[in-house]
Coordinates of N, CA and C in Angstrom, one line a residue:
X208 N 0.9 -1.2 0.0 CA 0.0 0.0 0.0 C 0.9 1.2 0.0
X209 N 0.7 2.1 -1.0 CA 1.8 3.4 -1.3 C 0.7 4.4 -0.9
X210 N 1.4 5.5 0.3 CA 0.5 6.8 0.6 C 1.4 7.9 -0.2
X211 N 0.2 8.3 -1.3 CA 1.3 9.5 -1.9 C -0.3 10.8 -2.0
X212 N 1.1 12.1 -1.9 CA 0.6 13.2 -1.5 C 0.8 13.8 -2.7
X213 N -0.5 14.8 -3.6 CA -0.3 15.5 -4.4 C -0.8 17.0 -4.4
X214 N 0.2 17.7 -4.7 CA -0.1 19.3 -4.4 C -1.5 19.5 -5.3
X215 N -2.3 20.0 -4.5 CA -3.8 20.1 -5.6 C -4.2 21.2 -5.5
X216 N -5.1 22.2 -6.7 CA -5.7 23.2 -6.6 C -7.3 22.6 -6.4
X217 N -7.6 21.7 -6.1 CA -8.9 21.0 -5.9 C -9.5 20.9 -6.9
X218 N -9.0 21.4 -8.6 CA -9.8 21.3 -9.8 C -9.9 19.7 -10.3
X219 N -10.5 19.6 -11.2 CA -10.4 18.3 -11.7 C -9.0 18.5 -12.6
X220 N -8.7 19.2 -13.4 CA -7.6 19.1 -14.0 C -6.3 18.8 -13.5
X221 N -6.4 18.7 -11.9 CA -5.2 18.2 -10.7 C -5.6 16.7 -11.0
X222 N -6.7 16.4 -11.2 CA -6.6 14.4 -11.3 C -6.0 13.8 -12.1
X223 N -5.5 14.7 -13.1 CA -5.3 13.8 -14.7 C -4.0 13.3 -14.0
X224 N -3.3 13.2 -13.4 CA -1.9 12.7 -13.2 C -2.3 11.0 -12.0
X225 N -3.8 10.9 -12.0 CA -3.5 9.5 -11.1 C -3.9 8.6 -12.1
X226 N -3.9 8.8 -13.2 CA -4.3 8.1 -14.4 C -2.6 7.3 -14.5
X227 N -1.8 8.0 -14.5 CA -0.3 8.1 -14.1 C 0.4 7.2 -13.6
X228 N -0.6 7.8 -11.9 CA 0.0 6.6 -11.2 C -0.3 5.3 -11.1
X229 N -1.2 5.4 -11.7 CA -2.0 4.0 -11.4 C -1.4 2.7 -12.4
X230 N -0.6 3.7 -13.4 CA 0.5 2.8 -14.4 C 1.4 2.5 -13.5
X231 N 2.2 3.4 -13.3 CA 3.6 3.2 -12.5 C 3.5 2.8 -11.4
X232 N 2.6 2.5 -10.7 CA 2.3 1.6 -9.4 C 1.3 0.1 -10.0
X233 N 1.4 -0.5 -10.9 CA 0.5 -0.9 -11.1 C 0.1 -2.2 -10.0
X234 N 0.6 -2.3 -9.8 CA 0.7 -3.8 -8.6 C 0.1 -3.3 -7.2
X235 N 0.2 -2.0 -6.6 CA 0.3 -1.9 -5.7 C -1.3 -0.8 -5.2
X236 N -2.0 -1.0 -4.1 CA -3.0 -0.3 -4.0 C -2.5 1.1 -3.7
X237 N -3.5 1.9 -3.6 CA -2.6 3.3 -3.5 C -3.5 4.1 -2.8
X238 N -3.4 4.7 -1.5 CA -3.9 6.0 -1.1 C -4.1 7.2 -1.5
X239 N -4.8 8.0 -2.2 CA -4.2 9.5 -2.8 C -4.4 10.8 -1.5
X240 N -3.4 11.3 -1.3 CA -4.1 12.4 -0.3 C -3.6 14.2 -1.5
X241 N -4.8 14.7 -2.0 CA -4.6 15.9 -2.5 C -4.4 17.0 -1.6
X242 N -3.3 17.8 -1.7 CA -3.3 18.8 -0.6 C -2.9 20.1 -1.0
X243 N -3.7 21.4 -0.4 CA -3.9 22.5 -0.8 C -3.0 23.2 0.7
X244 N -1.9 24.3 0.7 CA -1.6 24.6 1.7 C -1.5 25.9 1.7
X245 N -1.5 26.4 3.0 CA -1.7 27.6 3.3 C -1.1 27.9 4.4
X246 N -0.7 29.6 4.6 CA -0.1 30.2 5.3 C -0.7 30.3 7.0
X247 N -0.1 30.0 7.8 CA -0.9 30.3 9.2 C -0.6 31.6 9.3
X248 N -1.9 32.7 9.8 CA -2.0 33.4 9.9 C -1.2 34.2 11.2
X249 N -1.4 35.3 11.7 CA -0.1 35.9 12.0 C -1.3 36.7 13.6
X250 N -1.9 37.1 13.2 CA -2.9 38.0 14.2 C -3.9 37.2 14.5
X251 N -4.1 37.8 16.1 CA -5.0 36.7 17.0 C -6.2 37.0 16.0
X252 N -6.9 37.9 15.4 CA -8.2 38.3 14.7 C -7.8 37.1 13.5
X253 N -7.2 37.2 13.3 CA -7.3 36.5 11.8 C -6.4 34.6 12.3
X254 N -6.6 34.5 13.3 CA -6.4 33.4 13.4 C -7.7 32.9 14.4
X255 N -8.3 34.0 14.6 CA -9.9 32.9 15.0 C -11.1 33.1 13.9
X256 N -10.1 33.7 13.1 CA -11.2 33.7 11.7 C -11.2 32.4 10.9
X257 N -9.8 31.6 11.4 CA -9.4 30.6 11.0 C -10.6 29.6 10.6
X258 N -10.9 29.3 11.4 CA -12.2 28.2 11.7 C -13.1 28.4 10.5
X259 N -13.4 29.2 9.9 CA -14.3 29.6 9.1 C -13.4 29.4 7.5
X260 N -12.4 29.6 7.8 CA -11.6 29.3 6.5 C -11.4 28.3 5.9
X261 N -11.3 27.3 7.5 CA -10.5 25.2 7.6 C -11.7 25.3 6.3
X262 N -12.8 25.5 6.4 CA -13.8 24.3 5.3 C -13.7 24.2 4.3
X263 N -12.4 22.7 4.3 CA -12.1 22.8 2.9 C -13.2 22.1 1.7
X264 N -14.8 22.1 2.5 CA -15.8 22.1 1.6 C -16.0 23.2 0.7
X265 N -15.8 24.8 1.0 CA -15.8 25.5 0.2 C -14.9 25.5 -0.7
X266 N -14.3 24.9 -1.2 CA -12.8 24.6 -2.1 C -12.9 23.8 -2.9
X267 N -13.8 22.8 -2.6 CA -13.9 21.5 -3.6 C -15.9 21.3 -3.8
X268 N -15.4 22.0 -5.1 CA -16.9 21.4 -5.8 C -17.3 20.2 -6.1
X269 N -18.7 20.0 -6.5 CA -19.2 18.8 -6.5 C -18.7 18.1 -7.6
X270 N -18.3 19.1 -8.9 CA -17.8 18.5 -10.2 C -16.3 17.5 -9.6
X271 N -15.8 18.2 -9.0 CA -14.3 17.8 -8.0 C -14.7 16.6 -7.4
X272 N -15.4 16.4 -6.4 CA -15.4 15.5 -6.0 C -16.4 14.1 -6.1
X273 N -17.5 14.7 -7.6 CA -17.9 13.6 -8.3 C -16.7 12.2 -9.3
X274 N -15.6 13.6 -9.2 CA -14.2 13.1 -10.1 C -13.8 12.1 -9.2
X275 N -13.9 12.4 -8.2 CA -13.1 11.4 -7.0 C -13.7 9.8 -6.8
X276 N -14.8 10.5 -6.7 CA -15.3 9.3 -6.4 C -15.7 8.5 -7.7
X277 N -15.8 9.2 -8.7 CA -15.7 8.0 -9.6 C -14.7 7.3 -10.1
X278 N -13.1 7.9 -10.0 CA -11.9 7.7 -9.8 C -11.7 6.1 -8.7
X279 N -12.1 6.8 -7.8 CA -12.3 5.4 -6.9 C -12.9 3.9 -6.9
X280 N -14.1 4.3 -7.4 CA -15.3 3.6 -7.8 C -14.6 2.5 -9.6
X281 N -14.4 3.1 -10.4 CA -13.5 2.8 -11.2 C -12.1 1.7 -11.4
X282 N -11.4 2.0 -10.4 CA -10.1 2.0 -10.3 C -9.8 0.9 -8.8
X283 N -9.9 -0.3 -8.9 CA -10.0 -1.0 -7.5 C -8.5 -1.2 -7.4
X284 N -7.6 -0.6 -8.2 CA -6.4 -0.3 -7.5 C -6.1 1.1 -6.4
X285 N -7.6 1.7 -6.3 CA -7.5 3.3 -5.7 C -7.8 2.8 -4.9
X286 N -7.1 2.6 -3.1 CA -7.8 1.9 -1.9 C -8.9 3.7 -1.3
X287 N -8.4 5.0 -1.1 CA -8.9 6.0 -0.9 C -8.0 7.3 -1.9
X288 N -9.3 8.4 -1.7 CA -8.5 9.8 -2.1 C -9.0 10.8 -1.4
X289 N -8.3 11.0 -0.8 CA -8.5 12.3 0.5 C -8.4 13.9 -0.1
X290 N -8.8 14.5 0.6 CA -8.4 16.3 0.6 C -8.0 16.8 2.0
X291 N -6.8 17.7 1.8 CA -6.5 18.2 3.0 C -5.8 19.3 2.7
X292 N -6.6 20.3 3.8 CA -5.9 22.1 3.4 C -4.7 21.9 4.9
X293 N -3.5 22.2 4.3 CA -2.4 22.4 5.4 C -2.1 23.5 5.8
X294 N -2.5 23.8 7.0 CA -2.0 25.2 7.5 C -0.7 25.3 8.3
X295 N 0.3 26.1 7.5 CA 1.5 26.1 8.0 C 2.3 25.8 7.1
X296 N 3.5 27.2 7.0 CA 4.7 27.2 6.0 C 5.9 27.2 6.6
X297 N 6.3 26.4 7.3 CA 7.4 25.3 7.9 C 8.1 24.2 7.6
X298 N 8.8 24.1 7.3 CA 9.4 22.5 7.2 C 8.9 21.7 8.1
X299 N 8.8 21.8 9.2 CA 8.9 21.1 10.3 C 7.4 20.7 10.4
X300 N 6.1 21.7 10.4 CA 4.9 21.4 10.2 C 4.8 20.2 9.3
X301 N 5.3 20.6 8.1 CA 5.1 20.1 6.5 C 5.6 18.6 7.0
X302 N 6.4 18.4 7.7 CA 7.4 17.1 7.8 C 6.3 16.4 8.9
X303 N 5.8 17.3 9.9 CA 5.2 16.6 11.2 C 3.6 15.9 10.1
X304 N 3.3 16.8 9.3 CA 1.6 16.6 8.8 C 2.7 14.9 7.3
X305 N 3.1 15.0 7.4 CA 4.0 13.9 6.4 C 4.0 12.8 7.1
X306 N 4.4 12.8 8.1 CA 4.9 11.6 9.0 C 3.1 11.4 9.5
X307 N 2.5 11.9 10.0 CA 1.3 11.9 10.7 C 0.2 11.7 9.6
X308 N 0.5 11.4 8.4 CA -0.3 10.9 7.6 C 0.3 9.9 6.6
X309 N 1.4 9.3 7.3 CA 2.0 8.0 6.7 C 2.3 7.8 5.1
X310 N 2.7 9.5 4.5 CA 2.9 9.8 3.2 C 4.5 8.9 3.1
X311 N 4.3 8.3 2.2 CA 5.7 7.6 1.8 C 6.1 8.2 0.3
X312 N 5.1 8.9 -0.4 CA 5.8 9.9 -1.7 C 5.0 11.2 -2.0
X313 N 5.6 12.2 -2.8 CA 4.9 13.2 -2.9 C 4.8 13.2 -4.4
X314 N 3.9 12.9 -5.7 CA 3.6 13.1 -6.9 C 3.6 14.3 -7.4
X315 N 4.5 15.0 -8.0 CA 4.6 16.1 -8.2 C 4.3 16.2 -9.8
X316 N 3.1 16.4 -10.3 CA 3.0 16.4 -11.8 C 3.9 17.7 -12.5
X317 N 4.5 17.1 -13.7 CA 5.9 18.5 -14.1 C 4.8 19.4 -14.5
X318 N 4.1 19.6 -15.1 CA 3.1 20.4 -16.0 C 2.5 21.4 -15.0
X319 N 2.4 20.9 -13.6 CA 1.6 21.8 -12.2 C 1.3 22.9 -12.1
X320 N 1.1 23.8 -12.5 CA 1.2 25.5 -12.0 C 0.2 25.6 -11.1
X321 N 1.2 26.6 -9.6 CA 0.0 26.3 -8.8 C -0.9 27.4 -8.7
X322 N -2.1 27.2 -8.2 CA -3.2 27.9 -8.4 C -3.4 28.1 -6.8
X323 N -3.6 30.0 -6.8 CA -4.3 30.3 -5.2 C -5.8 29.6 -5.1
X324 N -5.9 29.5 -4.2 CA -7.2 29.4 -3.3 C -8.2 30.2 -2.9
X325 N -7.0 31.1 -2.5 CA -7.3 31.9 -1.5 C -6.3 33.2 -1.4
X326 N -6.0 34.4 -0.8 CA -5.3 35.3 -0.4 C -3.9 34.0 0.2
X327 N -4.4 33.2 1.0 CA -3.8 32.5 2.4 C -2.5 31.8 1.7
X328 N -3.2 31.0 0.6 CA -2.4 29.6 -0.3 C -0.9 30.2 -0.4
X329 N -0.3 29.3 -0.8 CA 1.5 29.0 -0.8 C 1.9 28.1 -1.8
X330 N 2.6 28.3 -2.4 CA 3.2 27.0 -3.0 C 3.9 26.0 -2.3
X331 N 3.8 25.1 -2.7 CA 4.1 23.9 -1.4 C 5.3 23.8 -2.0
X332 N 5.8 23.5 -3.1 CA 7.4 23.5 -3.3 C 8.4 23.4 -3.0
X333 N 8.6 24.4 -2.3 CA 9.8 24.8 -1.1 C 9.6 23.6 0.0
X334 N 8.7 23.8 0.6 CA 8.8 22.6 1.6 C 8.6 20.9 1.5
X335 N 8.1 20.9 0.0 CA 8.2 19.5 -0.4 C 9.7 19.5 -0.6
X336 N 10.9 19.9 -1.4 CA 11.9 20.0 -1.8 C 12.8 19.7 -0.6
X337 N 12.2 20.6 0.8 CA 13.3 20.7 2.1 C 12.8 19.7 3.0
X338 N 11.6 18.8 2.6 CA 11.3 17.8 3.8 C 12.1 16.8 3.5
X339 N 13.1 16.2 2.5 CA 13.3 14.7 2.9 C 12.7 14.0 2.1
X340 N 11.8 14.5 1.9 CA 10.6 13.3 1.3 C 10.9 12.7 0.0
X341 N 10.2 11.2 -0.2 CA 10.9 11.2 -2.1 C 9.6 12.1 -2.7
X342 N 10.3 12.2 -3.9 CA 9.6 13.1 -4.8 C 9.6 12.7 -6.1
X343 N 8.6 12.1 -6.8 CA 8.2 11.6 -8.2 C 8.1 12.6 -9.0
X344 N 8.3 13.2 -10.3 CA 7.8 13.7 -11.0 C 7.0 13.1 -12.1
X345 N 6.0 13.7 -12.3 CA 5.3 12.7 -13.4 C 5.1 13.4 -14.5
X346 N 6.0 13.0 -15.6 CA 5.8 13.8 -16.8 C 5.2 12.9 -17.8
X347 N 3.8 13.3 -18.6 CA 3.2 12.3 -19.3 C 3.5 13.2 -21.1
X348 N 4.0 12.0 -21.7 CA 4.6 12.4 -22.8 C 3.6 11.8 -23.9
X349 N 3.1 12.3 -25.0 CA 2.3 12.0 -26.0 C 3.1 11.9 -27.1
X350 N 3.1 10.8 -27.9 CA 3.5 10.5 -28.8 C 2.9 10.2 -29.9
X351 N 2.8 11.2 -31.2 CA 2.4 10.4 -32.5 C 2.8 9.4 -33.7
X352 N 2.0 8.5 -34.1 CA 2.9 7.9 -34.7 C 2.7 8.5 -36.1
X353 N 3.2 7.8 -36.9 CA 3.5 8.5 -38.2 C 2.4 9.0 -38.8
X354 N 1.1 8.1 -38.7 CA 0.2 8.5 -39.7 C -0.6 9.7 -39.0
X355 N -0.5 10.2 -38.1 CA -0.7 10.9 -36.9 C -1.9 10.9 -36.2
X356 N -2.8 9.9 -36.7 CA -4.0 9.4 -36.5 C -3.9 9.2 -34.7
X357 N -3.2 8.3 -34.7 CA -3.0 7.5 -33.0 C -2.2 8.1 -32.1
X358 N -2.6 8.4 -30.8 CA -1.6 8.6 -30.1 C -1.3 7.4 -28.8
X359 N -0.4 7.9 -28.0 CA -0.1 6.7 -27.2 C 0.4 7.4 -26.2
X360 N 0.3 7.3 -24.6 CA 0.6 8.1 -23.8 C 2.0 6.9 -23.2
X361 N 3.4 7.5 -23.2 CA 4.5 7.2 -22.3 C 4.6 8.1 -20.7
X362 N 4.3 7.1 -19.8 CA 4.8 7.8 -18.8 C 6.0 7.5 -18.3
X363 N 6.3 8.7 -18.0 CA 7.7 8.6 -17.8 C 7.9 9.3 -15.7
X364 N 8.5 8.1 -15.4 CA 8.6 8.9 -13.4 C 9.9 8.4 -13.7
X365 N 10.3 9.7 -12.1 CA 11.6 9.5 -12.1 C 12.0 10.4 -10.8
X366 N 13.1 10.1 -10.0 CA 13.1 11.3 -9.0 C 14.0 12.4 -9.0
X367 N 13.2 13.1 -7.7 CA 14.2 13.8 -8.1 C 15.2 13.8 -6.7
X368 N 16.7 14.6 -6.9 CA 17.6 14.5 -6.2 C 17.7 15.4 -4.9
X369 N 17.6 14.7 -3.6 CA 16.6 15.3 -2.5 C 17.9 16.1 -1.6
X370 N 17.6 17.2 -0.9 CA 18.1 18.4 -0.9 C 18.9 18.0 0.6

């Protein structure tokens, strides 16, 4: 069972990469946890505003999470696929919420650009890079063949060299 973590803007267009993994893991069941992260705020006002912010139901629409679950439903190599907004731009947070959710990789699709949320959001980058953690990139390459009728998707993973 592989727990891997993928930086998400909660769109559907963040799914197309477990199509991905589900090649390159193919033997193996797989947990997905998508995660959106964000800054902890700094003032006591804006950190009891907090509570009102956590719902990361307002973040993920129904189109979103109809994806999921048919993703799951589909795919009985998918054991779950979670959502989780991380508050806190730390290594150490980043590392404590890693360990505390039994993440063994982080899928980092190459193509990613990340998308705010919110005022709050962060790119997770930095602290995926400084945790330790392995790090997959998944670059899906399209190939035509000659008559240019057919394509064929090569995935290609690989890691990257940890800091």
């Amino acid at each position: 069972m592989k727990n891997i973590l993928i930086p998400s803007d909660f769109s559907i267009k963040s799914l197309n990469c477990i199509d991905d993994l589900l090649c390159t893991f193919r033997n193996e069941q797989l947990n997905i946890l998508l995660v959106h992260t964000f800054i902890m705020p700094d003032s006591i006002s804006e950190i009891m505003s907090l509570t009102s912010r956590r719902k990361k139901c307002n973040f993920i629409s129904p189109e979103f999470w109809n994806r999921c679950t048919q993703l799951e439903y589909e795919n009985a190599q998918i054991n779950s696929i979670r959502f989780e907004c991380v508050y806190g731009s730390t290594v150490a947070v980043f590392k404590q919420f890693l360990e505390g959710q039994h993440i063994d990789l982080v899928a980092y699709p190459q193509q990613y650009q990340f998308r705010k949320l919110s005022e709050w959001s962060f790119d997770p980058a930095r602290l995926i890079s400084k945790s330790g953690i392995e790090v997959k990139m998944i670059t899906t390459i399209k190939l035509e063949k000659e008559t240019g009728l057919v394509s064929r998707k090569e995935h290609l993973i690989y890691s990257l060299p940890q800091n």
